Coordinates of C-alpha atoms in Angstrom, one line a residue:
X1 CA 29.0 9.2 1.4
X2 CA 29.1 7.8 5.0
X3 CA 26.0 8.3 7.1
X4 CA 26.2 10.7 9.9
X5 CA 25.6 9.3 13.4
X6 CA 22.5 10.3 15.4
X7 CA 23.0 13.3 18.0
X8 CA 20.2 12.4 19.9
X9 CA 20.7 10.1 22.8
X10 CA 20.5 6.4 21.9
X11 CA 17.4 4.5 23.4
X12 CA 17.6 1.3 25.2
X13 CA 17.4 -1.4 23.1
X14 CA 14.4 -3.8 24.3
X15 CA 15.4 -7.3 25.5
X16 CA 19.2 -5.6 25.0
X17 CA 18.8 -6.3 21.4
X18 CA 21.2 -4.0 19.8
X19 CA 21.4 -6.4 16.6
X20 CA 19.0 -8.9 15.6
X21 CA 19.2 -11.6 12.9
X22 CA 17.9 -9.4 10.5
X23 CA 20.4 -6.5 11.6
X24 CA 17.8 -4.5 13.2
X25 CA 18.1 -2.8 17.2
X26 CA 14.8 -3.4 19.0
X27 CA 12.9 -0.7 20.5
X28 CA 10.2 -0.5 22.7
X29 CA 7.0 1.8 21.6
X30 CA 6.7 4.8 23.9
X31 CA 3.7 4.5 25.9
X32 CA 2.1 7.6 28.1
X33 CA 1.3 5.3 31.5
X34 CA -1.3 7.9 32.9
X35 CA -2.9 8.2 29.9
X36 CA -3.3 4.6 29.2
X37 CA -4.6 4.5 32.7
X38 CA -7.3 7.0 32.0
X39 CA -8.3 5.5 29.0
X40 CA -8.6 2.1 30.8
X41 CA -10.7 3.5 33.6
X42 CA -13.1 5.8 31.5
X43 CA -13.7 3.7 28.3
X44 CA -13.5 -0.2 30.4
X45 CA -10.6 -1.1 28.1
X46 CA -8.4 -4.1 28.5
X47 CA -5.0 -2.6 29.8
X48 CA -3.5 -4.0 26.8
X49 CA -5.7 -2.0 24.6
X50 CA -5.6 1.1 26.3
X51 CA -1.6 1.1 26.4
X52 CA -1.6 0.3 22.5
X53 CA -3.9 3.5 22.2
X54 CA -1.9 5.6 24.3
X55 CA 1.2 4.4 22.3
X56 CA -0.4 5.4 19.1
X57 CA -1.2 8.9 20.3
X58 CA -4.9 8.5 20.7
X59 CA -6.6 10.6 23.2
X60 CA -9.4 10.4 25.7
X61 CA -12.0 11.9 23.3
X62 CA -10.6 10.3 20.4
X63 CA -10.7 6.9 21.5
X64 CA -14.3 5.7 20.5
X65 CA -13.9 7.1 17.3
X66 CA -10.8 5.3 16.7
X67 CA -12.0 2.0 18.0
X68 CA -15.3 2.4 16.2
X69 CA -14.6 4.6 13.2
X70 CA -17.9 6.0 11.6
X71 CA -17.6 7.2 8.0
X72 CA -20.6 9.8 8.9
X73 CA -18.3 11.4 11.3
X74 CA -15.4 11.9 9.3
X75 CA -16.9 12.2 5.6
X76 CA -16.0 15.6 4.3
X77 CA -18.3 18.1 1.9
X78 CA -16.7 17.2 -1.4
X79 CA -17.0 21.1 -2.1
X80 CA -14.2 21.2 0.4
X81 CA -11.6 20.1 -2.7
X82 CA -10.7 22.7 -4.9
X83 CA -12.1 22.1 -8.5
X84 CA -14.4 19.7 -7.4
X85 CA -17.7 21.6 -8.0
X86 CA -16.5 22.1 -11.4
X87 CA -15.7 18.4 -11.9
X88 CA -19.0 17.3 -10.7
X89 CA -21.1 19.9 -13.1
X90 CA -19.0 18.9 -15.9
X91 CA -19.7 15.1 -15.6
X92 CA -23.3 15.9 -15.1
X93 CA -23.7 17.8 -18.1
X94 CA -22.0 14.9 -19.9
X95 CA -24.4 12.7 -18.6
X96 CA -27.2 15.0 -19.4
X97 CA -26.2 15.4 -23.0
X98 CA -25.2 11.8 -23.6
X99 CA -21.5 12.2 -24.5
X100 CA -18.9 9.7 -24.8
X101 CA -16.8 9.6 -21.6
X102 CA -13.7 7.8 -20.9
X103 CA -12.1 6.8 -17.6
X104 CA -8.3 6.9 -18.0
X105 CA -6.7 5.2 -15.0
X106 CA -3.3 3.8 -14.0
X107 CA -2.5 0.3 -13.9
X108 CA -2.0 -0.3 -10.3
X109 CA -4.7 -1.6 -7.6
X110 CA -5.4 2.1 -6.7
X111 CA -6.1 3.2 -10.5
X112 CA -8.0 0.0 -11.0
X113 CA -10.4 0.4 -8.1
X114 CA -10.9 4.0 -9.0
X115 CA -11.7 3.4 -12.5
X116 CA -14.0 0.5 -11.3
X117 CA -15.6 2.7 -9.1
X118 CA -16.3 5.3 -11.7
X119 CA -17.7 2.7 -14.3
X120 CA -20.1 1.3 -11.5
X121 CA -21.4 5.0 -10.5
X122 CA -21.6 5.8 -14.3
X123 CA -23.6 2.5 -14.8
X124 CA -26.1 3.1 -12.1
X125 CA -26.7 6.4 -14.0
X126 CA -27.6 5.1 -17.0
X127 CA -24.0 5.1 -19.0
X128 CA -21.2 3.0 -19.9
X129 CA -17.9 4.5 -19.7
X130 CA -15.1 3.7 -22.0
X131 CA -12.1 2.3 -20.2
X132 CA -8.3 3.2 -21.0
X133 CA -5.9 1.9 -19.0
X134 CA -1.9 2.6 -20.7
X135 CA 0.2 -0.7 -21.3
X136 CA 3.0 -0.2 -18.9
X137 CA 5.5 -1.2 -21.6
X138 CA 4.5 0.6 -24.4
X139 CA 3.2 3.7 -23.1
X140 CA 4.4 4.2 -19.4
X141 CA 2.5 5.8 -16.4
X142 CA -0.2 8.3 -17.0
X143 CA -1.8 10.3 -19.8
X144 CA 0.6 10.4 -23.1
X145 CA -0.2 12.2 -26.5
X146 CA -1.0 9.1 -28.6
X147 CA -4.1 8.0 -25.9
X148 CA -5.2 11.5 -26.1
X149 CA -5.7 11.7 -29.8
X150 CA -7.4 8.2 -30.1
X151 CA -10.0 8.7 -27.4
X152 CA -10.6 12.1 -29.4
X153 CA -10.5 10.2 -32.6
X154 CA -12.9 8.0 -31.3
X155 CA -15.5 10.6 -30.4
X156 CA -14.6 11.1 -26.5
X157 CA -15.8 14.5 -25.6
X158 CA -14.7 13.7 -21.4
X159 CA -12.0 12.2 -20.0
X160 CA -11.5 11.4 -16.6
X161 CA -8.0 10.6 -15.4
X162 CA -7.5 8.9 -12.1
X163 CA -4.6 8.3 -9.9
X164 CA -2.9 10.2 -12.7
X165 CA -2.4 13.0 -14.6
X166 CA -1.4 15.9 -12.3
X167 CA 2.0 16.6 -14.1
X168 CA 1.1 15.5 -17.6
X169 CA 1.4 19.0 -19.1
X170 CA 2.1 18.3 -22.9
X171 CA -0.6 15.3 -23.1
X172 CA -3.3 17.4 -21.4
X173 CA -2.3 20.6 -23.6
X174 CA -2.8 17.9 -26.8
X175 CA -6.1 16.9 -25.4
X176 CA -7.4 20.5 -25.1
X177 CA -6.2 21.1 -28.5
X178 CA -8.2 18.0 -29.6
X179 CA -11.2 19.3 -27.9
X180 CA -11.2 17.0 -25.3
X181 CA -12.3 18.0 -21.4
X182 CA -10.4 16.1 -19.0
X183 CA -10.6 15.8 -15.3
X184 CA -8.1 14.7 -13.2
X185 CA -8.8 13.0 -9.9
X186 CA -5.6 12.4 -8.4
X187 CA -3.5 12.3 -5.4
X188 CA 0.3 12.7 -6.3
X189 CA 2.8 15.5 -5.5
X190 CA 1.5 18.7 -7.7
X191 CA 3.8 21.5 -9.0
X192 CA 3.3 25.1 -8.9
X193 CA 2.1 25.2 -12.5
X194 CA -0.3 22.5 -13.3
X195 CA -1.1 21.3 -16.5
X196 CA -4.2 22.7 -18.7
X197 CA -7.4 20.7 -17.6
X198 CA -11.2 21.4 -16.9
X199 CA -10.9 20.3 -13.3
X200 CA -7.8 19.0 -11.1
X201 CA -8.9 17.5 -8.0
X202 CA -6.2 16.5 -5.7
X203 CA -5.8 17.1 -2.3
X204 CA -2.1 17.9 -2.6
X205 CA -2.4 20.7 -4.9
X206 CA 0.0 23.4 -3.6
X207 CA -3.1 25.3 -2.8
X208 CA -5.1 23.2 -0.6
X209 CA -4.6 23.0 3.0
X210 CA -3.1 19.5 3.3
X211 CA -6.0 18.2 5.2
X212 CA -6.9 15.2 3.0
X213 CA -3.8 14.9 1.8
X214 CA -3.2 11.1 2.5
X215 CA -6.2 10.0 0.7
X216 CA -5.6 7.4 -2.2
X217 CA -6.7 8.2 -5.4
X218 CA -9.8 6.0 -4.9
X219 CA -10.5 8.2 -2.2
X220 CA -10.7 11.1 -3.8
X221 CA -12.6 9.4 -6.6
X222 CA -15.2 8.2 -4.1
X223 CA -15.7 12.0 -2.9
X224 CA -16.4 12.7 -6.5
X225 CA -19.2 10.3 -7.0
X226 CA -20.8 11.6 -4.1
X227 CA -20.5 15.3 -5.1
X228 CA -21.8 13.8 -8.8
X229 CA -24.7 11.9 -7.4
X230 CA -25.8 14.9 -5.2
X231 CA -25.9 17.2 -8.4
X232 CA -27.7 14.1 -10.6
X233 CA -30.1 14.1 -7.5
X234 CA -30.7 17.9 -7.5
X235 CA -31.1 17.7 -11.3
X236 CA -34.1 14.9 -10.8
X237 CA -32.0 12.6 -12.7
X238 CA -33.2 9.4 -11.0
X239 CA -36.8 8.2 -10.8
X240 CA -38.6 5.1 -10.9
X241 CA -36.9 3.6 -13.9
X242 CA -33.6 4.7 -12.7
X243 CA -33.1 4.3 -9.0
X244 CA -30.6 6.4 -7.0
X245 CA -27.7 4.0 -6.4
X246 CA -26.6 3.2 -3.0
X247 CA -22.6 4.5 -2.9
X248 CA -22.0 2.7 0.4
X249 CA -22.2 -0.8 -1.7
X250 CA -19.0 0.9 -3.4
X251 CA -16.8 1.2 -0.2
X252 CA -15.1 -2.3 -0.6
X253 CA -13.7 -1.0 -3.9
X254 CA -12.2 2.1 -1.8
X255 CA -11.0 -0.3 0.9
X256 CA -9.0 -2.5 -1.3
X257 CA -7.2 1.0 -3.1
X258 CA -6.5 2.3 -0.1
X259 CA -4.8 -0.7 1.6
X260 CA -2.8 -1.4 -1.4
X261 CA -1.5 2.1 -2.1
X262 CA -0.3 2.1 1.5
X263 CA -1.5 5.1 2.5
X264 CA -2.0 6.1 6.2
X265 CA -4.9 4.4 7.6
X266 CA -5.8 7.3 9.7
X267 CA -8.6 9.7 9.7
X268 CA -10.8 9.2 6.9
X269 CA -9.0 7.0 5.2
X270 CA -9.5 4.6 8.5
X271 CA -13.1 5.0 8.5
X272 CA -13.2 4.3 4.3
X273 CA -11.5 0.6 5.3
X274 CA -13.1 -0.2 8.5
X275 CA -16.9 0.5 6.6
X276 CA -15.2 -1.0 3.4
X277 CA -14.1 -4.0 4.7
X278 CA -17.3 -4.6 6.1
X279 CA -19.0 -4.1 2.8
X280 CA -16.6 -6.5 1.3
X281 CA -17.4 -8.9 4.0
X282 CA -21.2 -9.3 2.5
X283 CA -19.4 -10.5 -0.9
X284 CA -21.2 -8.2 -3.0
X285 CA -18.6 -7.5 -5.9
X286 CA -18.3 -10.2 -8.2
X287 CA -14.8 -9.7 -9.2
X288 CA -13.4 -9.6 -5.5
X289 CA -15.1 -12.7 -4.7
X290 CA -14.0 -14.4 -7.8
X291 CA -10.4 -13.5 -6.9
X292 CA -10.4 -14.4 -3.5
X293 CA -12.1 -17.9 -4.9
X294 CA -9.1 -18.6 -7.6
X295 CA -6.8 -17.5 -4.6
X296 CA -7.8 -20.1 -2.1
X297 CA -8.9 -17.5 0.3
X298 CA -11.3 -18.8 2.8
X299 CA -10.6 -16.4 5.6
X300 CA -11.8 -13.1 6.8
X301 CA -12.0 -10.1 4.3
X302 CA -9.1 -8.0 6.5
X303 CA -6.5 -5.4 5.5
X304 CA -4.1 -8.6 5.2
X305 CA -6.5 -10.1 2.6
X306 CA -6.9 -6.8 0.6
X307 CA -3.5 -5.9 0.6
X308 CA -1.4 -9.5 0.4
X309 CA -3.9 -11.7 -1.3
X310 CA -6.0 -9.6 -3.5
X311 CA -4.2 -6.8 -4.2
X312 CA -1.0 -8.8 -6.0
X313 CA -3.3 -10.6 -8.3
X314 CA -5.2 -7.1 -9.2
X315 CA -1.6 -5.7 -9.7
X316 CA -0.6 -8.5 -12.3
X317 CA -2.4 -7.4 -15.1
X318 CA -0.7 -4.3 -15.1
X319 CA 2.9 -5.5 -14.4
X320 CA 3.2 -8.5 -16.7
X321 CA -0.6 -8.9 -18.7
X322 CA -3.1 -6.5 -20.0
X323 CA -3.4 -3.4 -18.0
X324 CA -7.0 -3.2 -17.8
X325 CA -7.6 -6.7 -16.3
X326 CA -8.0 -5.3 -13.0
X327 CA -10.1 -2.4 -13.5
X328 CA -12.6 -5.0 -15.8
X329 CA -12.6 -7.6 -13.2
X330 CA -13.8 -4.8 -10.6
X331 CA -16.2 -3.3 -12.8
X332 CA -18.2 -6.3 -13.9
X333 CA -21.3 -8.2 -12.6
X334 CA -21.0 -11.0 -14.5
X335 CA -19.8 -14.0 -12.4
X336 CA -18.9 -16.4 -15.5
X337 CA -16.6 -13.3 -16.7
X338 CA -15.4 -12.4 -13.0
X339 CA -13.8 -15.9 -12.5
X340 CA -12.4 -16.2 -16.4
X341 CA -10.7 -12.7 -15.5
X342 CA -9.7 -13.8 -11.9
X343 CA -8.2 -16.9 -13.2
X344 CA -6.1 -15.3 -15.9
X345 CA -4.7 -12.5 -13.1
X346 CA -4.2 -15.6 -11.0
X347 CA -1.8 -17.1 -13.4
X348 CA -0.3 -13.7 -14.5
X349 CA 0.8 -13.3 -10.8
X350 CA 2.2 -16.9 -10.6
X351 CA 4.5 -15.4 -13.7
X352 CA 5.0 -12.3 -12.0
X353 CA 6.4 -13.8 -9.0
X354 CA 8.6 -15.8 -11.0
X355 CA 10.1 -12.8 -12.7
X356 CA 10.4 -10.6 -9.8
X357 CA 12.5 -13.8 -8.0
X358 CA 15.1 -13.5 -10.7
X359 CA 15.4 -9.6 -11.0
X360 CA 15.1 -9.7 -7.4
X361 CA 18.5 -11.9 -7.0
X362 CA 20.5 -10.0 -9.9
X363 CA 19.2 -6.6 -7.9
X364 CA 20.6 -7.6 -4.6
X365 CA 23.8 -9.0 -6.3
X366 CA 24.6 -5.6 -7.6
X367 CA 23.4 -3.6 -4.4
X368 CA 26.2 -1.6 -2.8
X369 CA 25.0 1.2 -0.2
X370 CA 28.6 1.7 1.4
X371 CA 29.1 5.0 -0.6
X372 CA 25.1 6.0 -1.2
X373 CA 22.5 7.0 1.1
X374 CA 20.2 4.4 -1.0
X375 CA 20.2 1.5 -3.0
X376 CA 20.4 2.2 -6.5
X377 CA 20.6 -0.3 -9.4
X378 CA 20.0 -0.4 -13.1
X379 CA 20.2 -3.2 -15.8
X380 CA 19.4 -4.3 -19.4
X381 CA 16.3 -6.7 -19.8
X382 CA 14.7 -6.5 -16.6
X383 CA 10.7 -6.3 -16.8
X384 CA 9.7 -3.1 -16.0
X385 CA 6.5 -4.2 -14.1
X386 CA 8.2 -5.8 -11.2
X387 CA 10.6 -3.0 -10.6
X388 CA 8.4 -1.4 -7.9
X389 CA 8.4 -4.7 -6.2
X390 CA 11.8 -5.2 -6.3
X391 CA 12.5 -2.0 -4.9
X392 CA 10.0 -2.5 -2.1
X393 CA 12.3 -5.5 -1.4
X394 CA 15.6 -3.5 -1.5
X395 CA 14.3 -0.8 0.8
X396 CA 13.5 -3.7 3.5
X397 CA 16.4 -5.9 3.5
X398 CA 18.6 -2.5 3.4
X399 CA 16.6 -0.1 5.4
X400 CA 17.3 2.7 2.7
X401 CA 15.4 4.3 0.1
X402 CA 15.6 2.2 -3.2
X403 CA 16.0 3.0 -7.0
X404 CA 15.4 0.2 -9.6
X405 CA 15.8 1.2 -13.0
X406 CA 14.9 -1.4 -16.0
X407 CA 16.8 -0.2 -19.2
X408 CA 15.7 -0.9 -22.6
X409 CA 17.6 0.8 -25.7
X410 CA 18.3 4.1 -24.9
X411 CA 15.4 4.8 -22.0
X412 CA 15.1 3.6 -18.5
X413 CA 12.0 2.8 -16.3
X414 CA 12.5 3.6 -12.7
X415 CA 10.6 3.0 -9.6
X416 CA 11.5 3.9 -6.2
X417 CA 10.4 3.0 -2.7
X418 CA 11.3 5.3 0.5
X419 CA 11.7 5.0 4.3
X420 CA 9.6 7.6 6.4
X421 CA 12.0 10.5 6.6
X422 CA 12.9 10.6 2.9
X423 CA 10.2 12.2 0.4
X424 CA 11.0 10.9 -2.8
X425 CA 8.1 12.0 -4.5
X426 CA 9.1 15.8 -4.3
X427 CA 13.1 14.4 -5.0
X428 CA 11.9 12.6 -8.3
X429 CA 9.6 15.8 -9.4
X430 CA 13.1 17.9 -8.7
X431 CA 15.1 15.8 -10.8
X432 CA 12.5 16.2 -13.6
X433 CA 12.4 19.5 -13.3
X434 CA 16.3 19.7 -13.3
X435 CA 16.3 18.0 -16.9
X436 CA 17.5 14.7 -15.6
X437 CA 14.2 12.9 -16.3
X438 CA 12.1 12.5 -19.4
X439 CA 9.0 12.1 -16.9
X440 CA 8.2 11.4 -13.0
X441 CA 6.5 11.7 -10.0
X442 CA 4.9 10.1 -7.3
X443 CA 4.4 10.9 -3.5
X444 CA 6.6 10.8 -0.4
X445 CA 7.2 6.8 -0.2
X446 CA 7.0 5.5 -3.7
X447 CA 7.5 7.5 -7.2
X448 CA 8.3 6.4 -10.9
X449 CA 10.2 7.9 -13.7
X450 CA 11.5 7.7 -16.9
X451 CA 15.3 8.3 -17.9
X452 CA 17.2 8.3 -20.9
X453 CA 20.4 5.9 -20.4
X454 CA 22.9 9.2 -20.5
X455 CA 21.4 10.7 -17.9
X456 CA 21.4 7.7 -15.4
X457 CA 24.7 8.2 -13.7
X458 CA 23.9 12.0 -13.1
X459 CA 20.7 10.8 -11.6
X460 CA 22.2 8.9 -9.5
X461 CA 24.3 11.5 -8.3
X462 CA 21.5 13.8 -7.7
X463 CA 19.7 11.4 -6.0
X464 CA 22.4 10.7 -3.7
X465 CA 22.9 14.3 -2.6
X466 CA 19.1 15.0 -2.2
X467 CA 18.7 11.9 -0.1
X468 CA 21.5 12.1 1.8
X469 CA 20.8 15.6 2.6
X470 CA 17.4 14.6 4.0
X471 CA 18.8 11.5 5.9
X472 CA 21.5 13.7 7.4
X473 CA 18.8 16.0 8.9
X474 CA 17.4 12.4 10.5
X475 CA 19.6 9.7 10.1
X476 CA 18.6 6.3 9.3
X477 CA 19.1 3.3 11.6
X478 CA 17.2 -0.2 10.7
X479 CA 14.9 -1.0 13.8
X480 CA 12.1 -2.9 15.0
X481 CA 9.5 -1.3 17.4
X482 CA 7.6 -3.4 19.7
X483 CA 4.7 -3.1 21.7
X484 CA 5.6 -5.4 24.5
X485 CA 6.9 -8.5 25.8
X486 CA 4.6 -11.6 26.1
X487 CA 4.4 -15.0 27.5
X488 CA 3.5 -17.7 25.5
X489 CA 1.1 -19.0 28.0
X490 CA -0.9 -15.9 27.8
X491 CA -1.4 -16.3 24.1
X492 CA -5.0 -17.5 22.9
X493 CA -7.8 -16.7 20.4
X494 CA -9.4 -14.1 22.7
X495 CA -6.2 -11.9 23.2
X496 CA -5.8 -12.0 19.3
X497 CA -9.4 -11.2 18.9
X498 CA -9.2 -7.9 21.5
X499 CA -6.3 -6.8 19.4
X500 CA -8.2 -6.8 16.3
X501 CA -10.2 -3.8 17.6
X502 CA -7.1 -1.8 17.0
X503 CA -7.5 -2.2 13.3
X504 CA -7.4 -2.1 10.2
X505 CA -3.8 -1.9 10.3
X506 CA -1.6 -0.6 8.0
X507 CA 0.9 2.7 7.3
X508 CA 0.1 5.1 10.1
X509 CA -1.4 2.4 12.3
X510 CA 1.0 -0.2 12.5
X511 CA 0.0 -3.6 13.4
X512 CA 1.0 -4.7 17.2
X513 CA 4.6 -6.5 17.3
X514 CA 5.4 -8.4 20.4
X515 CA 8.4 -10.1 21.7
X516 CA 8.6 -13.7 23.2
X517 CA 11.7 -14.0 25.1
X518 CA 13.7 -17.1 25.6
X519 CA 12.0 -19.3 23.2
X520 CA 13.8 -22.8 22.2
X521 CA 12.9 -23.8 18.7
X522 CA 12.6 -27.7 18.6
X523 CA 11.3 -27.7 15.0
X524 CA 12.3 -25.6 11.8
X525 CA 11.7 -26.2 8.1
X526 CA 11.4 -24.7 4.9
X527 CA 7.7 -24.4 3.2
X528 CA 6.3 -23.0 0.2
X529 CA 8.7 -20.4 -1.6
X530 CA 11.5 -19.3 1.1
X531 CA 9.2 -19.6 3.9
X532 CA 10.5 -20.8 7.5
X533 CA 8.2 -22.7 9.5
X534 CA 9.2 -23.3 13.4
X535 CA 7.7 -24.6 16.5
X536 CA 8.9 -23.3 19.5
X537 CA 8.9 -23.8 23.2
X538 CA 8.6 -21.5 26.4
X539 CA 8.2 -22.5 29.4
X540 CA 6.7 -25.8 28.4
X541 CA 4.0 -24.1 26.2
X542 CA 4.3 -24.9 22.2
X543 CA 3.8 -22.1 19.5
X544 CA 3.6 -22.3 16.0
X545 CA 5.5 -19.6 13.8
X546 CA 6.2 -18.7 10.3
X547 CA 8.5 -16.3 9.0
X548 CA 8.1 -15.3 5.1
X549 CA 10.4 -14.9 2.6
X550 CA 13.3 -15.6 5.3
X551 CA 15.0 -18.6 4.0
X552 CA 18.2 -16.9 2.5
X553 CA 18.4 -14.3 5.3
X554 CA 19.8 -13.9 8.7
X555 CA 16.1 -14.7 10.5
X556 CA 15.9 -17.5 8.1
X557 CA 19.6 -18.9 9.2
X558 CA 18.8 -18.3 13.2
X559 CA 15.4 -20.1 13.1
X560 CA 17.3 -22.9 11.1
X561 CA 20.0 -23.1 13.5
X562 CA 20.5 -27.1 14.1
X563 CA 22.1 -26.4 18.0
X564 CA 18.2 -25.5 19.0
X565 CA 20.0 -22.4 21.3
X566 CA 17.4 -20.1 23.1
X567 CA 16.2 -16.9 21.0
X568 CA 14.0 -14.2 21.4
X569 CA 11.3 -14.0 18.6
X570 CA 9.3 -10.9 17.7
X571 CA 6.4 -10.8 15.2
X572 CA 2.7 -10.3 14.9
X573 CA -0.1 -12.7 16.6
X574 CA -2.9 -14.5 13.7
X575 CA -5.3 -16.7 14.4
X576 CA -5.6 -20.0 12.1
X577 CA -7.8 -23.0 12.3
X578 CA -6.7 -26.2 12.6
X579 CA -9.2 -29.4 12.6
X580 CA -12.0 -27.2 13.5
X581 CA -10.4 -25.0 16.3
X582 CA -8.7 -21.5 16.6
X583 CA -5.0 -21.5 17.5
X584 CA -2.6 -18.5 17.6
X585 CA 0.2 -18.3 15.2
X586 CA 3.1 -15.9 15.3
X587 CA 4.0 -14.4 12.2
X588 CA 7.9 -13.9 12.7
X589 CA 9.5 -10.4 11.8
X590 CA 12.8 -10.7 13.5
X591 CA 14.6 -13.0 15.9
X592 CA 17.6 -12.7 18.0
X593 CA 19.7 -15.9 19.5
X594 CA 20.6 -15.5 23.1
X595 CA 23.3 -17.3 25.4
X596 CA 21.3 -18.6 28.0
X597 CA 17.7 -19.3 29.6
X598 CA 18.0 -16.6 32.0
X599 CA 14.4 -15.0 31.7
X600 CA 13.1 -12.0 30.0
X601 CA 15.8 -9.9 31.3
X602 CA 18.5 -11.8 29.6
X603 CA 20.7 -9.9 27.2
X604 CA 20.4 -10.7 23.5
X605 CA 24.1 -11.6 21.9
X606 CA 24.8 -10.4 18.3
X607 CA 24.0 -12.9 16.0

């Protein structure tokens, strides 16, 4: 299947870069110059900040709330979500009756933080919850029939499913028949007919208005504990011997889960993360601090630390170890136990990275997208715990949706990652409804499923048709959007600190990326695991940069070019400490070799 050419006029390439070292076209982020000027004047903002706000669609009235997101201004009444009051009432009844309650969590960071949030809140209310996290290899994703029966046999009366359960029809019917009440706190795509449950709190139910549809499950769970806490207060549950908990102290978990689930950091999510990172910086959660310690992270508790240092280690338990390790770590106040669990997760993360590297190498060699609108690979003996990460890497490399399936026996477990204009979760649900999947679900950017071996080819054809249809409506084209052109002489720590006012960065609020034109790489070396470290000169000014996982890519080859030709660099700015001083480093996302040092207007040639 050939991809159609876009019908809209092609925008001018930034710095003339039509095809960079990584195969992308550079584009300038559009900015309303009049709005930028008005923002700068009304709010006394630096020109750079005002232009960046304008480019992100922030209005004159919306700028203060964007730059200083306050939770009290954005937090809704939890009762605005359907079934929330029913769910809170049932939880309070269970606490008052002394019933045994279980939290059934997913094994990723969103699930672990949601589970830990419930455990901590229930502990403050005087009850310990039974934690159940399904084993990824034996049980797969979400509620399953044996687990529901086991919990019923243990005497559990109420099960709270977090980050899962919205499409678990059979397991929840079995739970109902076994006398279990089930509350679902989820955010994954729903279907017209929902499974039997006491309450299904999900902003992506089809009968919701979608206002809070971008929340991660941990955000939904936080609204739930607010509702429960309110109901307990009204029931005079708290007193001198049982003080009411400060729910703001739990926002570090909300920030961690929200960042790691790569939901849009706009609106309420932005407030959750901004406030949650401040709480995280107070270092009150023993598990989070232990994880940072074993990872050697001494920098600020920002979105980067949450997403790229803490998150992968929390995830490691669900991928290659014991699935409940992350939730146990994040819910404990025992520092020695926290250090022990964190060290275990740290070691599992090393194992995960080694497995991931092997699977990725094999998957890249198998990937062919000439006749498909996606990367689609399936193989025996791949570890199911790393296929989601591998799918993300394939998506980044080929700039198309990616599906990776690990086959064992007659069943394949699959994971997919999507691009902005393809709703992969809806397509996977459609495939399940068409009888092509044993189970499956997800959201727009990510999905998981189980498929019979003899259905894999049919599934590939189904996905190709559905994804191809969405791509035809809005054609893909690998590109990199840049916020402006900088001179290395203007880069100093204060400049980078000013940029931080636009954070936290993530999906829906891209971190500013800039280009530096006509640099010369004077030194380049391979460091760590396939990273390329460089020293570049521009106009006599020295700049340090690093390109992560670039060694075996076109980007790495361009940076390691021994002829020291001029190049344009593109990336994000970071502060690093060196011998007690702050200095600026460029995290290089892309580069393009140029033919001469003719200045910023020189045209980049194809690498």
